[in-house]
Amino acid sequence: MSTISPAYVKKSLTYEAYEQLIADLLARGRTTGTDQSEAFVHYTQLNQQRMHRLDKTALLLPSVELMIKAITVAQTWLVLTEAWCGDAAQSIPVMHRLAALNPVISLRLLLRDENPELMDRYLTNGTARSIPRLIAVDTLTLEELFTWGPRPSVLQQLFYQWRAEGIEYHLIKEELQRWYNKDRTISRQEELAALASGASSAAKVGMIA
């Protein structure tokens, strides 16, 4: 099975440290990553607002809470991200809320542009460094349990459709945000809970065997 180097976990950030990093960079008119343009700093400011809003307003489904709380096998959710990424701002707060439900789940964040070797192991369609990319591993063995990202599956299919139709990317970004607002985090919750719960069940079966 694919495993992750412990060095990645060691240098990863907690959610709180990630939020603080964004705040510190914005105070200096900067963002994460290699592109320090005015546009990317502006995206980061918008994303900071989105993250704070989701921290306060996202409501978890009772069925999802039950699934997450029932997990017994320790998981580390390692997420490749950047502060300017709108999809990351919509999903990482949800991951944080889910992980906070169960002490056996640890959410850790890595900056994509500082970890190209890991990112290139998890390209979308084998070509795109799309983020966020969640790589869930067994906390003890660091063996891969599941991956997720960069978007909920339904939205990702819509994204491909919009690209195939030749819609301009700035219009696609607007459609993405409208979809996220309408979905109210439900798709993210359900997909992540199903993957994490399934991985936990499979791991328990493996231990018994």
Short mmCIF file of C-alpha atoms in Angstrom, two decimals:
data_model
loop_
_atom_site.label_atom_id
_atom_site.label_comp_id
_atom_site.label_asym_id
_atom_site.label_seq_id
_atom_site.Cartn_x
_atom_site.Cartn_y
_atom_site.Cartn_z
CA MET A 1 0.00 0.00 0.00
CA SER A 2 1.02 3.61 -0.55
CA THR A 3 2.53 5.26 2.50
CA ILE A 4 3.36 8.84 3.43
CA SER A 5 6.72 9.92 4.81
CA PRO A 6 6.51 10.93 8.50
CA ALA A 7 8.36 14.11 7.51
CA TYR A 8 5.18 15.42 5.89
CA VAL A 9 3.16 14.92 9.05
CA LYS A 10 5.91 16.44 11.17
CA LYS A 11 5.98 19.71 9.22
CA SER A 12 2.23 19.96 8.70
CA LEU A 13 0.06 22.58 10.39
CA THR A 14 -2.95 22.36 12.64
CA TYR A 15 -6.09 24.14 11.45
CA GLU A 16 -5.52 26.88 14.01
CA ALA A 17 -1.92 27.37 12.89
CA TYR A 18 -3.06 27.49 9.26
CA GLU A 19 -5.61 30.20 10.05
CA GLN A 20 -2.96 32.15 11.95
CA LEU A 21 -0.51 31.82 9.05
CA ILE A 22 -3.11 33.30 6.69
CA ALA A 23 -3.82 36.16 9.08
CA ASP A 24 -0.11 36.93 9.49
CA LEU A 25 0.51 36.91 5.75
CA LEU A 26 -2.50 39.11 4.98
CA ALA A 27 -1.29 41.62 7.55
CA ARG A 28 1.79 41.99 5.35
CA GLY A 29 -0.17 42.04 2.10
CA ARG A 30 0.92 38.54 1.19
CA THR A 31 -0.48 35.04 0.73
CA THR A 32 0.85 31.49 0.56
CA GLY A 33 2.44 30.02 -2.53
CA THR A 34 4.57 31.38 -5.32
CA ASP A 35 2.07 33.86 -6.79
CA GLN A 36 2.07 37.02 -4.69
CA SER A 37 -0.04 39.07 -7.07
CA GLU A 38 -2.68 41.52 -5.89
CA ALA A 39 -5.36 39.20 -7.24
CA PHE A 40 -4.17 36.21 -5.19
CA VAL A 41 -3.94 38.31 -2.04
CA HIS A 42 -7.52 39.45 -2.71
CA TYR A 43 -8.64 35.83 -3.14
CA THR A 44 -7.00 35.03 0.18
CA GLN A 45 -8.90 37.81 1.92
CA LEU A 46 -12.18 36.46 0.54
CA ASN A 47 -11.26 32.94 1.59
CA GLN A 48 -10.41 34.03 5.11
CA GLN A 49 -13.93 35.48 5.39
CA ARG A 50 -15.44 32.27 3.98
CA MET A 51 -13.53 30.11 6.42
CA HIS A 52 -14.56 32.23 9.40
CA ARG A 53 -18.17 32.13 8.27
CA LEU A 54 -18.15 28.35 7.89
CA ASP A 55 -16.46 27.96 11.27
CA LYS A 56 -19.48 29.68 12.81
CA THR A 57 -22.40 28.61 10.64
CA ALA A 58 -21.81 25.11 9.22
CA LEU A 59 -24.37 22.68 10.66
CA LEU A 60 -23.37 19.03 10.77
CA LEU A 61 -25.91 16.38 9.87
CA PRO A 62 -26.82 14.03 12.75
CA SER A 63 -26.18 11.01 10.51
CA VAL A 64 -22.72 12.33 9.68
CA GLU A 65 -21.93 12.97 13.34
CA LEU A 66 -22.83 9.38 14.19
CA MET A 67 -20.60 8.00 11.45
CA ILE A 68 -17.61 10.10 12.46
CA LYS A 69 -17.99 9.44 16.18
CA ALA A 70 -18.13 5.68 15.55
CA ILE A 71 -14.65 5.61 13.97
CA THR A 72 -12.16 3.76 16.17
CA VAL A 73 -9.07 3.44 13.97
CA ALA A 74 -6.79 6.48 14.25
CA GLN A 75 -6.68 8.53 11.05
CA THR A 76 -4.58 11.51 10.03
CA TRP A 77 -6.18 13.71 7.39
CA LEU A 78 -3.29 15.37 5.56
CA VAL A 79 -4.53 18.11 3.24
CA LEU A 80 -2.59 19.86 0.48
CA THR A 81 -3.86 23.43 0.19
CA GLU A 82 -3.06 27.10 -0.42
CA ALA A 83 -4.66 30.14 1.18
CA TRP A 84 -5.79 31.63 -2.15
CA CYS A 85 -7.74 28.53 -3.22
CA GLY A 86 -11.50 29.05 -3.11
CA ASP A 87 -12.31 25.32 -3.10
CA ALA A 88 -9.99 24.81 -0.13
CA ALA A 89 -11.68 27.60 1.81
CA GLN A 90 -15.04 25.91 1.24
CA SER A 91 -13.96 22.43 2.31
CA ILE A 92 -11.21 22.64 4.94
CA PRO A 93 -13.45 24.19 7.63
CA VAL A 94 -15.83 21.28 7.11
CA MET A 95 -12.97 18.82 7.52
CA HIS A 96 -12.01 20.63 10.71
CA ARG A 97 -15.53 20.40 12.12
CA LEU A 98 -15.70 16.69 11.33
CA ALA A 99 -12.27 15.88 12.76
CA ALA A 100 -13.13 17.76 15.95
CA LEU A 101 -15.93 15.27 16.61
CA ASN A 102 -13.56 12.39 17.25
CA PRO A 103 -10.14 12.46 18.97
CA VAL A 104 -8.83 9.62 16.80
CA ILE A 105 -8.97 11.91 13.74
CA SER A 106 -6.22 14.46 13.29
CA LEU A 107 -6.48 17.16 10.62
CA ARG A 108 -3.13 18.44 9.34
CA LEU A 109 -2.45 20.91 6.55
CA LEU A 110 0.42 21.22 4.07
CA LEU A 111 1.09 23.95 1.53
CA ARG A 112 1.02 22.56 -1.99
CA ASP A 113 3.79 24.69 -3.47
CA GLU A 114 6.17 23.73 -0.68
CA ASN A 115 5.53 20.02 -1.21
CA PRO A 116 5.55 19.37 -4.98
CA GLU A 117 6.79 15.78 -4.65
CA LEU A 118 3.77 14.79 -2.57
CA MET A 119 1.37 16.80 -4.72
CA ASP A 120 2.62 15.09 -7.86
CA ARG A 121 1.66 11.72 -6.37
CA TYR A 122 -1.95 12.89 -6.17
CA LEU A 123 -2.62 14.75 -9.39
CA THR A 124 -6.19 15.08 -10.63
CA ASN A 125 -6.54 13.09 -13.85
CA GLY A 126 -2.81 12.54 -13.71
CA THR A 127 -2.06 16.11 -14.79
CA ALA A 128 -3.50 18.84 -12.53
CA ARG A 129 -2.18 19.95 -9.15
CA SER A 130 -5.74 20.60 -8.01
CA ILE A 131 -6.40 21.43 -4.36
CA PRO A 132 -7.56 20.79 -1.76
CA ARG A 133 -6.34 17.22 -1.88
CA LEU A 134 -7.05 15.19 1.24
CA ILE A 135 -4.79 12.18 1.82
CA ALA A 136 -6.08 10.18 4.77
CA VAL A 137 -3.60 7.79 6.34
CA ASP A 138 -3.52 5.36 9.24
CA THR A 139 -1.94 7.40 12.03
CA LEU A 140 0.27 4.53 13.19
CA THR A 141 1.47 3.07 9.89
CA LEU A 142 0.98 6.13 7.64
CA GLU A 143 -0.57 3.82 5.05
CA GLU A 144 -3.05 5.52 2.75
CA LEU A 145 -6.69 4.91 3.69
CA PHE A 146 -8.47 7.11 1.16
CA THR A 147 -8.18 10.35 -0.78
CA TRP A 148 -10.66 13.12 -1.54
CA GLY A 149 -10.69 16.30 -3.58
CA PRO A 150 -10.49 18.77 -4.99
CA ARG A 151 -14.30 19.05 -4.91
CA PRO A 152 -17.38 16.98 -4.09
CA SER A 153 -17.92 14.46 -6.88
CA VAL A 154 -21.11 16.07 -8.20
CA LEU A 155 -19.48 19.47 -8.40
CA GLN A 156 -16.36 18.06 -10.03
CA GLN A 157 -18.48 16.58 -12.81
CA LEU A 158 -20.19 19.93 -13.29
CA PHE A 159 -16.77 21.57 -13.47
CA TYR A 160 -15.71 19.21 -16.26
CA GLN A 161 -18.98 19.92 -18.05
CA TRP A 162 -18.53 23.68 -17.82
CA ARG A 163 -14.96 23.41 -19.09
CA ALA A 164 -16.10 21.24 -22.02
CA GLU A 165 -18.73 23.84 -22.90
CA GLY A 166 -16.03 26.48 -23.13
CA ILE A 167 -17.31 28.65 -20.31
CA GLU A 168 -14.73 31.22 -19.25
CA TYR A 169 -12.92 30.35 -16.05
CA HIS A 170 -13.94 33.47 -14.13
CA LEU A 171 -17.58 32.55 -14.80
CA ILE A 172 -16.93 28.97 -13.71
CA LYS A 173 -15.55 30.26 -10.40
CA GLU A 174 -18.78 32.16 -9.84
CA GLU A 175 -20.79 29.01 -10.55
CA LEU A 176 -18.64 27.04 -8.13
CA GLN A 177 -19.30 29.49 -5.31
CA ARG A 178 -23.03 29.51 -6.01
CA TRP A 179 -23.07 25.72 -5.86
CA TYR A 180 -21.20 25.69 -2.55
CA ASN A 181 -23.61 28.20 -1.05
CA LYS A 182 -26.62 26.18 -2.16
CA ASP A 183 -25.17 22.85 -0.99
CA ARG A 184 -24.63 24.16 2.58
CA THR A 185 -21.68 21.76 3.12
CA ILE A 186 -23.94 18.67 2.89
CA SER A 187 -22.11 16.95 0.02
CA ARG A 188 -18.75 17.50 1.67
CA GLN A 189 -19.98 16.14 4.97
CA GLU A 190 -21.56 13.03 3.48
CA GLU A 191 -18.68 12.14 1.17
CA LEU A 192 -15.99 12.60 3.82
CA ALA A 193 -17.93 10.73 6.49
CA ALA A 194 -18.60 7.80 4.15
CA LEU A 195 -14.94 7.54 3.16
CA ALA A 196 -13.62 7.84 6.71
CA SER A 197 -16.16 5.39 8.11
CA GLY A 198 -15.50 2.88 5.33
CA ALA A 199 -11.75 3.11 5.83
CA SER A 200 -12.16 2.53 9.57
CA SER A 201 -14.36 -0.52 9.00
CA ALA A 202 -11.94 -1.98 6.46
CA ALA A 203 -9.02 -1.43 8.82
CA LYS A 204 -10.83 -3.21 11.66
CA VAL A 205 -11.56 -6.16 9.41
CA GLY A 206 -7.88 -6.29 8.48
CA MET A 207 -6.87 -6.33 12.17
CA ILE A 208 -9.23 -9.21 12.90
CA ALA A 209 -8.02 -11.17 9.89
#
